[in-house]
Amino acid sequence: MGMLKAIAAICIFIAAPAAAATKLQFLVPSAATGDANRLFHELARNFQQGAPSIEIEVVSLSNYDEVVGRVMAEAAAKRSAGLFVAELSTTLELQEAGAIQPLDQALGSRLASFHAALLPSFLGNSGGQRFLSAPLFRSMPVAYYNVEAMAAAGVSTEALPTTWAEFESLLETLTAKTGRPSFALGGDWYDWLFEAMAATTGTGLRSDAAGIGLGSPGAVEALAFLQRLHKKGLLARSPAWKGTINAFSLGAFPVVFYSSGGAGLVEKNAKFPWTVTFIPRHSTRSVPVGGGNLFMSAHMAEAERAAALRFIEYLYTPAAQASLSEQTGYFPVTQSAFNEPSMVRRYGESGPYRRLHANLPNATAKLMTANNLKIRGVVKAAVDRCLDQGMAPQDSLAIAQRDASQLLGR
């Protein structure tokens, strides 16, 4: 009888189903700059090989705004949206909406070591006094140049423009050669490009005590410069963000301002020699960074939270960070990743990537408020009024400052 009980127990053990894997949703902007969809799936597969008890469900949405919209909807219904990647300047807005669980709270005793591994220059949009979200990949506004087109116009690339005056002169030469605008201002995120130009004046968009100064002297100067380029027929507006870098890669425009995260796409698609360097500066070297932050959504169950923390740990390993950078052109966010062989080759050799790396010490935080999406709309409207309607920059920015102050309750 004892033997029969033992056999029955063994049979029950064998027949018992394996414990169900904990499912973790991972919302990503698959085409924010380049097509990163395959990369995110690859990272999830590599992680699951060492963590079979966790199933990562990668949900690819087309852009950052779609990710934030999905997360906000889930939070309103008090449901978890899992782990997600959103544009870095939405951090305070997501906290205000109760859509995230602060990372400092979730990491607990692991916070100090995790935080110490991140590059300090990339932490400006993580939440201020709280560590609400972590940088996952970073970019900065840069200027892309078609070397072949410049040579055809008799322009040397030995000394690329470093000032606004030099940049304007270059565009005049290129435009005279082709008879059409030579410079494309990226669509969708042109508020960020404008912010970057204003930042090089020393005052930028954060000149007052409240932290936002859309009508600052530097902002007026930057917008006046863009308006002058447009009126002179040197600047064309691109209708879509990713379309801007695609147009450059196809040779449609010899110069574009865009994210450094687009370098991987240009490297893959351009059939001509090209280079990239910092955008021309008025006086200072300040550069507001862009890119994605990693967030834990609110309303996670305990098992889901534990799975998220394990996946986060993997995403910040040197190998995962190097892979993310190598396949997209974004900067890794940990110093250890820069020591990986692929990153040593990329950033240690001469060429476009080394130019980008040399600009890292100038990285600064991007404009960020608790009403971020609407403030972005205000800044974009200010640019639109100047370039499309011919309004004076100081008048357009005065309207923008008034609208921003009302939105922020000041």
Phi, psi and omega in degrees: 000319178300321179295317180298320178296321180294317179296318180298320180295320179296317180298318179298319180297316181292322185283340184296132180293149177295150179301137181295140179291145175284125181268132178235119177281138180232102182274126183226149173272096191290338184228040180299320176228296173250180180273098183261008185303310181298323180298313182296322176294323179295317178298319179296317179297317180297320178296316184294336176298327178261358180219067184296345180278359180237131177249115179270120177258101180282123178247110184267118174249158192288331182205176182300318183298323178293322177298311181297319178300316178295316181296316180298320180294318179294320180295321179297329179268006181058042175241151178286141173254008179075214177264144181209159178248123178228161179300138193302327185280002176271003186305307183293325180294320179293324176293316181301326181277357182069028186266352184230158169258121182305137182293327180298325178289317183289324183284330178058236184292344180274356186300312186301313183290323179295313182297321183294336182281345184273147177291124184304326183291350181256007187263001187296339180247030180265356174129003178076242183289337176255152174261088188275325182211162184244140173299134177252320172208152185230154176216173173213155179293131181220169177252128176259137181233134174275105185296323180297315180295323179294319179297321180295333179267005179078023182255131179277143176262008178294327180230089179289155183302134176246345180237165178297322181295317179294322180295315179298319179297318178298315181297323178298318180294314181294319181292322178297328181288319186259339182079014178216163181306135183259352186236126177252127176267121186304140179280171176067304183255027180292342173297323178292318179296319176296316178302319180295319178294318179296325181298330182285356178272344182102339177252315175061212184258013182226063187256346182257174185296333181281352176095002178219129182218074186294339180258021181296158178305321180294321178295318179297316179300315182295317181290324177296323179294315178297320180296320180296318178299321181291315181296329181277000179076022180265339187241132172242145179268131178272134183286339183220151184294300182295329178299333180296311182286331174294320179296320177296316182298333179271356178087011183291326177229132180283344181221133172220150166263132183199178177286143174298340177292350177274356184298323179297321180292318178296317180302324182281323192253332184291135179258016182225160176291140183216166174211170182213144177205182182296154177292150181303144186248149176274312180212321184248175184253012182297134182226111177288124184282162174231190178118192186251144170253155178260132184233148167258127182285161175286167173068024176285141171286163185298316181295322179294320179296318179296320178295319179299318181295324177293319180291322176300315179303320180292317184297341180254012172290152180305319182295316181293318179296319179294320179296317179299317180291316185297324185270352182237327187100352175291160173280141167291163186248002176243144180295325181298329180294326179293345178270354177293144183309318182295325179283326175298318178294315185293310187265350181270338181273161178289157179127190186304317185291327178293323176301317180296316181298323181295342182271352185302321179300344181268003183295135177225170180290152176271151178306130185211128177225172178284355177235048195300313185297321179287325177295321176301319178297323178295316180295316179297321179297324179296318178294317181300316182298324181284313186280326185263332183246351178077015180295147178297136183306317182294326179288317180295320181286332175295320176297317181297317179297319178298314181295320179295318180298321178294318179296325183268001176071037181244000000 
